[in-house]
């Protein structure tokens, strides 16, 4: 929803430029029409470029609605199905059965290709939150899988082991076109790249102010929640500028550091 709202205003989506407003056809199968409208309005979407349909439930109904809606609303560039889980349930499909799952998704994917629109099929992860639940045919039938994880749910998630939820997320990209991981932050329901939420310099200074000091540069990087290589370079710069002092591996803010934070 955040990506759709940004794209509807021709604004970058996670730092990827958007040249012109993207018109999205959103199938809100999992919520009431008014709730979907309120959510997009709260995200600042250009509602002239977001078409919401809450009618179709089954895969067959979705295909019929897709044909009608794309004819009625020219210029749609993206179709979102929210959620694929509800389509399976309404269609009597066992999500754990590749025999059941594959034809439903394949027909949808074929339709998206035929109509020349990009598509996002929203789905749920398993209890562990690491990957999508159900048959492997779900992931094998689409081009790319993007999994939104809470921090620390899997080794290598790049966040520290603090169990509190501070809104940080990891977007794992796996597929034909997209590979890698993006660190995100979520504030007030709005996602953005974590590095853009606050400069590393500010986060490091804030961590020192809030904790008084830190033992070792690696510990300070962890406190600040900054990527290690970037954090270590930033700390070295702060020390060389006299904004942070280091004495027997103990790091503290100097008065100029406090002044910078205050400004």
PDB file of C-alpha atoms in Angstrom:
ATOM      1  CA  UNK A   1       0.000   0.000   0.000  1.00  0.00           C
ATOM      2  CA  UNK A   2       2.877   2.384   0.773  1.00  0.00           C
ATOM      3  CA  UNK A   3       4.504   1.575  -2.564  1.00  0.00           C
ATOM      4  CA  UNK A   4       1.216   2.055  -4.431  1.00  0.00           C
ATOM      5  CA  UNK A   5       0.577   5.376  -2.680  1.00  0.00           C
ATOM      6  CA  UNK A   6       4.060   6.677  -3.541  1.00  0.00           C
ATOM      7  CA  UNK A   7       3.821   5.481  -7.145  1.00  0.00           C
ATOM      8  CA  UNK A   8       0.399   7.129  -7.529  1.00  0.00           C
ATOM      9  CA  UNK A   9       2.141  10.459  -6.803  1.00  0.00           C
ATOM     10  CA  UNK A  10       5.059   9.630  -9.156  1.00  0.00           C
ATOM     11  CA  UNK A  11       7.387   9.553  -6.143  1.00  0.00           C
ATOM     12  CA  UNK A  12      10.274   7.085  -5.681  1.00  0.00           C
ATOM     13  CA  UNK A  13       9.474   3.667  -4.245  1.00  0.00           C
ATOM     14  CA  UNK A  14      12.301   2.606  -1.907  1.00  0.00           C
ATOM     15  CA  UNK A  15      14.689   4.941  -3.756  1.00  0.00           C
ATOM     16  CA  UNK A  16      13.651   3.631  -7.210  1.00  0.00           C
ATOM     17  CA  UNK A  17      12.537   6.601  -9.363  1.00  0.00           C
ATOM     18  CA  UNK A  18       8.993   6.657 -10.759  1.00  0.00           C
ATOM     19  CA  UNK A  19       8.754   8.745 -13.939  1.00  0.00           C
ATOM     20  CA  UNK A  20       4.982   9.260 -13.983  1.00  0.00           C
ATOM     21  CA  UNK A  21       1.998   8.430 -11.771  1.00  0.00           C
ATOM     22  CA  UNK A  22       1.261   4.701 -11.731  1.00  0.00           C
ATOM     23  CA  UNK A  23      -2.407   3.714 -11.913  1.00  0.00           C
ATOM     24  CA  UNK A  24      -3.125   0.692  -9.716  1.00  0.00           C
ATOM     25  CA  UNK A  25      -6.055  -1.716  -9.692  1.00  0.00           C
ATOM     26  CA  UNK A  26      -6.316  -3.014  -6.116  1.00  0.00           C
ATOM     27  CA  UNK A  27      -8.477  -6.067  -5.373  1.00  0.00           C
ATOM     28  CA  UNK A  28      -9.295  -5.662  -1.678  1.00  0.00           C
ATOM     29  CA  UNK A  29     -10.517  -9.200  -1.090  1.00  0.00           C
ATOM     30  CA  UNK A  30      -9.386  -9.166   2.516  1.00  0.00           C
ATOM     31  CA  UNK A  31     -10.993  -5.926   3.755  1.00  0.00           C
ATOM     32  CA  UNK A  32     -13.974  -3.600   3.437  1.00  0.00           C
ATOM     33  CA  UNK A  33     -13.995  -0.944   0.738  1.00  0.00           C
ATOM     34  CA  UNK A  34     -14.117   1.923   3.263  1.00  0.00           C
ATOM     35  CA  UNK A  35     -11.113   0.525   5.151  1.00  0.00           C
ATOM     36  CA  UNK A  36      -9.068   0.357   1.943  1.00  0.00           C
ATOM     37  CA  UNK A  37     -10.019   3.932   1.019  1.00  0.00           C
ATOM     38  CA  UNK A  38      -9.120   5.211   4.495  1.00  0.00           C
ATOM     39  CA  UNK A  39      -5.765   3.456   4.365  1.00  0.00           C
ATOM     40  CA  UNK A  40      -4.803   4.898   0.991  1.00  0.00           C
ATOM     41  CA  UNK A  41      -6.014   8.339   2.025  1.00  0.00           C
ATOM     42  CA  UNK A  42      -3.913   8.179   5.222  1.00  0.00           C
ATOM     43  CA  UNK A  43      -0.877   7.271   3.104  1.00  0.00           C
ATOM     44  CA  UNK A  44      -1.427  10.332   0.938  1.00  0.00           C
ATOM     45  CA  UNK A  45      -2.206   8.388  -2.249  1.00  0.00           C
ATOM     46  CA  UNK A  46      -3.525  10.186  -5.312  1.00  0.00           C
ATOM     47  CA  UNK A  47      -6.919   8.487  -5.334  1.00  0.00           C
ATOM     48  CA  UNK A  48      -7.399   9.325  -9.017  1.00  0.00           C
ATOM     49  CA  UNK A  49      -4.783   6.648  -9.675  1.00  0.00           C
ATOM     50  CA  UNK A  50      -5.999   3.938  -7.269  1.00  0.00           C
ATOM     51  CA  UNK A  51      -9.001   1.809  -8.320  1.00  0.00           C
ATOM     52  CA  UNK A  52     -10.376  -0.457  -5.588  1.00  0.00           C
ATOM     53  CA  UNK A  53     -12.607  -3.476  -6.245  1.00  0.00           C
ATOM     54  CA  UNK A  54     -13.910  -5.598  -3.364  1.00  0.00           C
ATOM     55  CA  UNK A  55     -16.297  -7.830  -5.336  1.00  0.00           C
ATOM     56  CA  UNK A  56     -14.345 -10.835  -6.704  1.00  0.00           C
ATOM     57  CA  UNK A  57     -13.548 -13.677  -4.342  1.00  0.00           C
ATOM     58  CA  UNK A  58     -12.657 -16.816  -6.313  1.00  0.00           C
ATOM     59  CA  UNK A  59      -9.957 -17.185  -8.916  1.00  0.00           C
ATOM     60  CA  UNK A  60     -12.590 -17.409 -11.655  1.00  0.00           C
ATOM     61  CA  UNK A  61     -14.298 -14.216 -10.439  1.00  0.00           C
ATOM     62  CA  UNK A  62     -10.957 -12.451 -10.256  1.00  0.00           C
ATOM     63  CA  UNK A  63     -10.109 -13.288 -13.870  1.00  0.00           C
ATOM     64  CA  UNK A  64     -13.519 -12.041 -15.049  1.00  0.00           C
ATOM     65  CA  UNK A  65     -13.198  -8.826 -13.011  1.00  0.00           C
ATOM     66  CA  UNK A  66      -9.682  -8.252 -14.316  1.00  0.00           C
ATOM     67  CA  UNK A  67     -10.888  -8.320 -17.918  1.00  0.00           C
ATOM     68  CA  UNK A  68     -13.761  -5.911 -17.201  1.00  0.00           C
ATOM     69  CA  UNK A  69     -11.790  -3.512 -14.994  1.00  0.00           C
ATOM     70  CA  UNK A  70      -8.827  -3.161 -17.334  1.00  0.00           C
ATOM     71  CA  UNK A  71     -11.235  -2.330 -20.160  1.00  0.00           C
ATOM     72  CA  UNK A  72     -13.144   0.174 -17.999  1.00  0.00           C
ATOM     73  CA  UNK A  73     -10.074   1.882 -16.514  1.00  0.00           C
ATOM     74  CA  UNK A  74      -7.400   2.490 -19.168  1.00  0.00           C
ATOM     75  CA  UNK A  75      -3.812   3.125 -18.177  1.00  0.00           C
ATOM     76  CA  UNK A  76      -3.584   0.635 -15.297  1.00  0.00           C
ATOM     77  CA  UNK A  77       0.056  -0.379 -14.850  1.00  0.00           C
ATOM     78  CA  UNK A  78      -0.157  -2.455 -11.683  1.00  0.00           C
ATOM     79  CA  UNK A  79      -2.647  -4.967 -10.272  1.00  0.00           C
ATOM     80  CA  UNK A  80      -2.548  -5.973  -6.591  1.00  0.00           C
ATOM     81  CA  UNK A  81      -4.442  -8.956  -5.162  1.00  0.00           C
ATOM     82  CA  UNK A  82      -4.975  -8.635  -1.407  1.00  0.00           C
ATOM     83  CA  UNK A  83      -4.785 -11.492  -0.543  1.00  0.00           C
ATOM     84  CA  UNK A  84      -3.989 -14.659  -2.476  1.00  0.00           C
ATOM     85  CA  UNK A  85      -4.803 -16.595   0.700  1.00  0.00           C
ATOM     86  CA  UNK A  86      -8.425 -15.452   0.523  1.00  0.00           C
ATOM     87  CA  UNK A  87      -8.619 -16.375  -3.173  1.00  0.00           C
ATOM     88  CA  UNK A  88      -7.447 -19.897  -2.312  1.00  0.00           C
ATOM     89  CA  UNK A  89      -9.961 -20.184   0.528  1.00  0.00           C
ATOM     90  CA  UNK A  90     -12.873 -18.919  -1.594  1.00  0.00           C
ATOM     91  CA  UNK A  91     -11.917 -21.208  -4.469  1.00  0.00           C
ATOM     92  CA  UNK A  92     -11.682 -24.323  -2.292  1.00  0.00           C
ATOM     93  CA  UNK A  93      -7.956 -24.606  -2.990  1.00  0.00           C
ATOM     94  CA  UNK A  94      -5.639 -26.416  -0.576  1.00  0.00           C
ATOM     95  CA  UNK A  95      -2.592 -24.093  -0.321  1.00  0.00           C
ATOM     96  CA  UNK A  96      -0.411 -27.087   0.558  1.00  0.00           C
ATOM     97  CA  UNK A  97      -1.299 -28.938  -2.646  1.00  0.00           C
ATOM     98  CA  UNK A  98       0.710 -28.058  -5.756  1.00  0.00           C
ATOM     99  CA  UNK A  99      -1.999 -29.797  -7.802  1.00  0.00           C
ATOM    100  CA  UNK A 100      -4.547 -27.264  -6.467  1.00  0.00           C
ATOM    101  CA  UNK A 101      -2.354 -24.173  -6.270  1.00  0.00           C
ATOM    102  CA  UNK A 102      -0.474 -24.162  -9.552  1.00  0.00           C
ATOM    103  CA  UNK A 103      -3.455 -23.853 -11.965  1.00  0.00           C
ATOM    104  CA  UNK A 104      -4.960 -20.909 -10.020  1.00  0.00           C
ATOM    105  CA  UNK A 105      -1.752 -18.877  -9.944  1.00  0.00           C
ATOM    106  CA  UNK A 106      -0.732 -19.876 -13.473  1.00  0.00           C
ATOM    107  CA  UNK A 107      -4.045 -18.610 -14.899  1.00  0.00           C
ATOM    108  CA  UNK A 108      -3.598 -15.298 -13.065  1.00  0.00           C
ATOM    109  CA  UNK A 109       0.027 -14.902 -14.169  1.00  0.00           C
ATOM    110  CA  UNK A 110      -0.895 -15.722 -17.767  1.00  0.00           C
ATOM    111  CA  UNK A 111      -3.646 -13.084 -17.645  1.00  0.00           C
ATOM    112  CA  UNK A 112      -1.277 -10.426 -16.266  1.00  0.00           C
ATOM    113  CA  UNK A 113       1.204 -11.173 -19.057  1.00  0.00           C
ATOM    114  CA  UNK A 114      -1.560 -11.129 -21.668  1.00  0.00           C
ATOM    115  CA  UNK A 115      -2.833  -7.738 -20.488  1.00  0.00           C
ATOM    116  CA  UNK A 116       0.678  -6.328 -20.098  1.00  0.00           C
ATOM    117  CA  UNK A 117       0.389  -5.259 -16.445  1.00  0.00           C
ATOM    118  CA  UNK A 118       2.684  -5.792 -13.489  1.00  0.00           C
ATOM    119  CA  UNK A 119       1.149  -7.622 -10.553  1.00  0.00           C
ATOM    120  CA  UNK A 120       1.647  -8.199  -6.849  1.00  0.00           C
ATOM    121  CA  UNK A 121      -0.011 -11.159  -5.138  1.00  0.00           C
ATOM    122  CA  UNK A 122       0.003 -10.527  -1.400  1.00  0.00           C
ATOM    123  CA  UNK A 123       0.347 -13.658   0.706  1.00  0.00           C
ATOM    124  CA  UNK A 124       1.251 -14.720   4.231  1.00  0.00           C
ATOM    125  CA  UNK A 125       4.368 -16.237   5.752  1.00  0.00           C
ATOM    126  CA  UNK A 126       4.403 -19.284   7.962  1.00  0.00           C
ATOM    127  CA  UNK A 127       4.512 -19.054  11.747  1.00  0.00           C
ATOM    128  CA  UNK A 128       8.289 -18.615  11.747  1.00  0.00           C
ATOM    129  CA  UNK A 129       7.915 -15.570   9.478  1.00  0.00           C
ATOM    130  CA  UNK A 130      10.843 -16.624   7.284  1.00  0.00           C
ATOM    131  CA  UNK A 131       9.118 -17.632   4.054  1.00  0.00           C
ATOM    132  CA  UNK A 132       5.721 -18.092   2.459  1.00  0.00           C
ATOM    133  CA  UNK A 133       3.560 -20.911   3.730  1.00  0.00           C
ATOM    134  CA  UNK A 134       2.065 -23.730   1.699  1.00  0.00           C
ATOM    135  CA  UNK A 135       3.151 -25.445  -1.500  1.00  0.00           C
ATOM    136  CA  UNK A 136       6.435 -24.564  -3.203  1.00  0.00           C
ATOM    137  CA  UNK A 137       4.375 -24.188  -6.396  1.00  0.00           C
ATOM    138  CA  UNK A 138       3.310 -20.759  -5.099  1.00  0.00           C
ATOM    139  CA  UNK A 139       6.840 -19.388  -5.369  1.00  0.00           C
ATOM    140  CA  UNK A 140       7.723 -21.401  -8.473  1.00  0.00           C
ATOM    141  CA  UNK A 141       4.861 -19.922 -10.526  1.00  0.00           C
ATOM    142  CA  UNK A 142       5.682 -16.238  -9.988  1.00  0.00           C
ATOM    143  CA  UNK A 143       8.718 -14.235 -11.142  1.00  0.00           C
ATOM    144  CA  UNK A 144       9.890 -12.843  -7.810  1.00  0.00           C
ATOM    145  CA  UNK A 145       9.269 -13.458  -4.116  1.00  0.00           C
ATOM    146  CA  UNK A 146       9.582 -10.559  -1.674  1.00  0.00           C
ATOM    147  CA  UNK A 147       9.363 -11.520   1.991  1.00  0.00           C
ATOM    148  CA  UNK A 148       8.906  -8.850   4.645  1.00  0.00           C
ATOM    149  CA  UNK A 149      10.447 -10.027   7.916  1.00  0.00           C
ATOM    150  CA  UNK A 150      10.664  -8.641  11.379  1.00  0.00           C
ATOM    151  CA  UNK A 151      14.242  -8.022  12.444  1.00  0.00           C
ATOM    152  CA  UNK A 152      16.246 -10.951  13.782  1.00  0.00           C
ATOM    153  CA  UNK A 153      13.927 -13.691  12.520  1.00  0.00           C
ATOM    154  CA  UNK A 154      16.759 -15.423  10.711  1.00  0.00           C
ATOM    155  CA  UNK A 155      20.515 -15.477  11.075  1.00  0.00           C
ATOM    156  CA  UNK A 156      22.014 -12.888   8.765  1.00  0.00           C
ATOM    157  CA  UNK A 157      19.082 -10.491   8.976  1.00  0.00           C
ATOM    158  CA  UNK A 158      21.655  -7.732   9.572  1.00  0.00           C
ATOM    159  CA  UNK A 159      19.989  -6.378  12.710  1.00  0.00           C
ATOM    160  CA  UNK A 160      21.056  -6.862  16.302  1.00  0.00           C
ATOM    161  CA  UNK A 161      19.376  -9.303  18.663  1.00  0.00           C
ATOM    162  CA  UNK A 162      17.378  -6.738  20.631  1.00  0.00           C
ATOM    163  CA  UNK A 163      13.921  -8.371  20.874  1.00  0.00           C
ATOM    164  CA  UNK A 164      11.981  -5.098  21.039  1.00  0.00           C
ATOM    165  CA  UNK A 165      10.120  -4.056  17.901  1.00  0.00           C
ATOM    166  CA  UNK A 166      11.331  -0.636  16.814  1.00  0.00           C
ATOM    167  CA  UNK A 167       9.727  -0.785  13.369  1.00  0.00           C
ATOM    168  CA  UNK A 168      12.756  -2.113  11.521  1.00  0.00           C
ATOM    169  CA  UNK A 169      12.042  -4.693   8.823  1.00  0.00           C
ATOM    170  CA  UNK A 170      14.011  -6.703   6.298  1.00  0.00           C
ATOM    171  CA  UNK A 171      12.744  -7.100   2.734  1.00  0.00           C
ATOM    172  CA  UNK A 172      14.244 -10.265   1.269  1.00  0.00           C
ATOM    173  CA  UNK A 173      14.170 -10.339  -2.542  1.00  0.00           C
ATOM    174  CA  UNK A 174      14.494 -13.682  -4.310  1.00  0.00           C
ATOM    175  CA  UNK A 175      13.635 -14.359  -7.927  1.00  0.00           C
ATOM    176  CA  UNK A 176      14.395 -13.867 -11.600  1.00  0.00           C
ATOM    177  CA  UNK A 177      14.680 -10.082 -11.489  1.00  0.00           C
ATOM    178  CA  UNK A 178      15.273  -9.101  -7.863  1.00  0.00           C
ATOM    179  CA  UNK A 179      17.951 -10.436  -5.513  1.00  0.00           C
ATOM    180  CA  UNK A 180      19.245  -9.255  -2.148  1.00  0.00           C
ATOM    181  CA  UNK A 181      18.018  -7.623   1.044  1.00  0.00           C
ATOM    182  CA  UNK A 182      16.737  -4.174   1.907  1.00  0.00           C
ATOM    183  CA  UNK A 183      16.670  -2.832   5.453  1.00  0.00           C
ATOM    184  CA  UNK A 184      13.491  -0.844   6.062  1.00  0.00           C
ATOM    185  CA  UNK A 185      11.979   1.187   8.853  1.00  0.00           C
ATOM    186  CA  UNK A 186       8.269   1.632   9.471  1.00  0.00           C
ATOM    187  CA  UNK A 187       6.932   4.716  11.228  1.00  0.00           C
ATOM    188  CA  UNK A 188       3.208   5.420  11.371  1.00  0.00           C
ATOM    189  CA  UNK A 189       2.546   2.738   8.783  1.00  0.00           C
ATOM    190  CA  UNK A 190       4.960   4.301   6.277  1.00  0.00           C
ATOM    191  CA  UNK A 191       7.962   2.271   5.091  1.00  0.00           C
ATOM    192  CA  UNK A 192      11.223   3.707   3.863  1.00  0.00           C
ATOM    193  CA  UNK A 193      14.803   2.575   3.443  1.00  0.00           C
ATOM    194  CA  UNK A 194      16.362   2.418   6.901  1.00  0.00           C
ATOM    195  CA  UNK A 195      19.417   4.382   5.814  1.00  0.00           C
ATOM    196  CA  UNK A 196      17.112   7.224   4.761  1.00  0.00           C
ATOM    197  CA  UNK A 197      15.102   7.332   8.001  1.00  0.00           C
ATOM    198  CA  UNK A 198      17.943   9.065   9.816  1.00  0.00           C
ATOM    199  CA  UNK A 199      21.570   9.641   8.752  1.00  0.00           C
ATOM    200  CA  UNK A 200      24.097   7.196  10.284  1.00  0.00           C
ATOM    201  CA  UNK A 201      25.938  10.131  11.870  1.00  0.00           C
ATOM    202  CA  UNK A 202      22.804  11.265  13.713  1.00  0.00           C
ATOM    203  CA  UNK A 203      21.950   7.727  14.850  1.00  0.00           C
ATOM    204  CA  UNK A 204      25.447   7.200  16.252  1.00  0.00           C
ATOM    205  CA  UNK A 205      25.443  10.522  18.121  1.00  0.00           C
ATOM    206  CA  UNK A 206      21.938   9.836  19.443  1.00  0.00           C
ATOM    207  CA  UNK A 207      22.974   6.377  20.665  1.00  0.00           C
ATOM    208  CA  UNK A 208      25.888   7.882  22.596  1.00  0.00           C
ATOM    209  CA  UNK A 209      23.674  10.589  24.080  1.00  0.00           C
ATOM    210  CA  UNK A 210      21.023   8.056  25.151  1.00  0.00           C
ATOM    211  CA  UNK A 211      23.455   5.469  26.563  1.00  0.00           C
ATOM    212  CA  UNK A 212      26.102   7.817  27.979  1.00  0.00           C
ATOM    213  CA  UNK A 213      28.988   5.955  26.370  1.00  0.00           C
ATOM    214  CA  UNK A 214      29.857   2.759  24.533  1.00  0.00           C
ATOM    215  CA  UNK A 215      32.639   0.215  24.910  1.00  0.00           C
ATOM    216  CA  UNK A 216      34.151  -0.369  21.504  1.00  0.00           C
ATOM    217  CA  UNK A 217      33.277   0.866  18.053  1.00  0.00           C
ATOM    218  CA  UNK A 218      31.463  -2.343  17.063  1.00  0.00           C
ATOM    219  CA  UNK A 219      29.228  -2.042  20.146  1.00  0.00           C
ATOM    220  CA  UNK A 220      28.348   1.542  19.228  1.00  0.00           C
ATOM    221  CA  UNK A 221      27.478   0.520  15.655  1.00  0.00           C
ATOM    222  CA  UNK A 222      25.134  -2.093  17.098  1.00  0.00           C
ATOM    223  CA  UNK A 223      23.550   0.394  19.502  1.00  0.00           C
ATOM    224  CA  UNK A 224      22.934   2.807  16.643  1.00  0.00           C
ATOM    225  CA  UNK A 225      21.525   0.117  14.353  1.00  0.00           C
ATOM    226  CA  UNK A 226      23.812   1.100  11.484  1.00  0.00           C
ATOM    227  CA  UNK A 227      25.365  -1.248   8.935  1.00  0.00           C
ATOM    228  CA  UNK A 228      28.755  -2.260  10.306  1.00  0.00           C
ATOM    229  CA  UNK A 229      31.020  -1.037   7.504  1.00  0.00           C
ATOM    230  CA  UNK A 230      29.208   2.297   7.207  1.00  0.00           C
ATOM    231  CA  UNK A 231      29.030   2.705  10.993  1.00  0.00           C
ATOM    232  CA  UNK A 232      32.741   2.115  11.535  1.00  0.00           C
ATOM    233  CA  UNK A 233      33.653   4.668   8.856  1.00  0.00           C
ATOM    234  CA  UNK A 234      31.264   7.210  10.370  1.00  0.00           C
ATOM    235  CA  UNK A 235      32.679   6.714  13.881  1.00  0.00           C
ATOM    236  CA  UNK A 236      36.222   7.187  12.581  1.00  0.00           C
ATOM    237  CA  UNK A 237      35.146  10.471  10.975  1.00  0.00           C
ATOM    238  CA  UNK A 238      33.442  11.646  14.190  1.00  0.00           C
ATOM    239  CA  UNK A 239      36.567  10.919  16.219  1.00  0.00           C
ATOM    240  CA  UNK A 240      38.826  12.712  13.753  1.00  0.00           C
ATOM    241  CA  UNK A 241      36.494  15.743  13.877  1.00  0.00           C
ATOM    242  CA  UNK A 242      36.553  15.797  17.686  1.00  0.00           C
ATOM    243  CA  UNK A 243      32.813  15.178  17.929  1.00  0.00           C
ATOM    244  CA  UNK A 244      33.399  11.843  19.694  1.00  0.00           C
ATOM    245  CA  UNK A 245      36.296  10.889  21.957  1.00  0.00           C
ATOM    246  CA  UNK A 246      37.806   7.406  22.319  1.00  0.00           C
ATOM    247  CA  UNK A 247      39.745   6.546  25.472  1.00  0.00           C
ATOM    248  CA  UNK A 248      40.703   2.931  26.205  1.00  0.00           C
ATOM    249  CA  UNK A 249      38.040   1.788  23.700  1.00  0.00           C
ATOM    250  CA  UNK A 250      35.408   3.833  25.523  1.00  0.00           C
ATOM    251  CA  UNK A 251      33.503   6.257  23.301  1.00  0.00           C
ATOM    252  CA  UNK A 252      31.830   9.428  24.551  1.00  0.00           C
ATOM    253  CA  UNK A 253      30.213  12.529  23.088  1.00  0.00           C
ATOM    254  CA  UNK A 254      32.180  15.772  23.310  1.00  0.00           C
ATOM    255  CA  UNK A 255      30.462  19.128  23.925  1.00  0.00           C
ATOM    256  CA  UNK A 256      30.588  19.779  20.182  1.00  0.00           C
ATOM    257  CA  UNK A 257      28.786  16.480  19.652  1.00  0.00           C
ATOM    258  CA  UNK A 258      26.036  17.503  22.064  1.00  0.00           C
ATOM    259  CA  UNK A 259      25.814  20.855  20.324  1.00  0.00           C
ATOM    260  CA  UNK A 260      25.431  19.152  16.925  1.00  0.00           C
ATOM    261  CA  UNK A 261      22.593  17.011  18.246  1.00  0.00           C
ATOM    262  CA  UNK A 262      20.930  20.015  19.801  1.00  0.00           C
ATOM    263  CA  UNK A 263      20.990  21.850  16.503  1.00  0.00           C
TER     264      UNK A 263
END
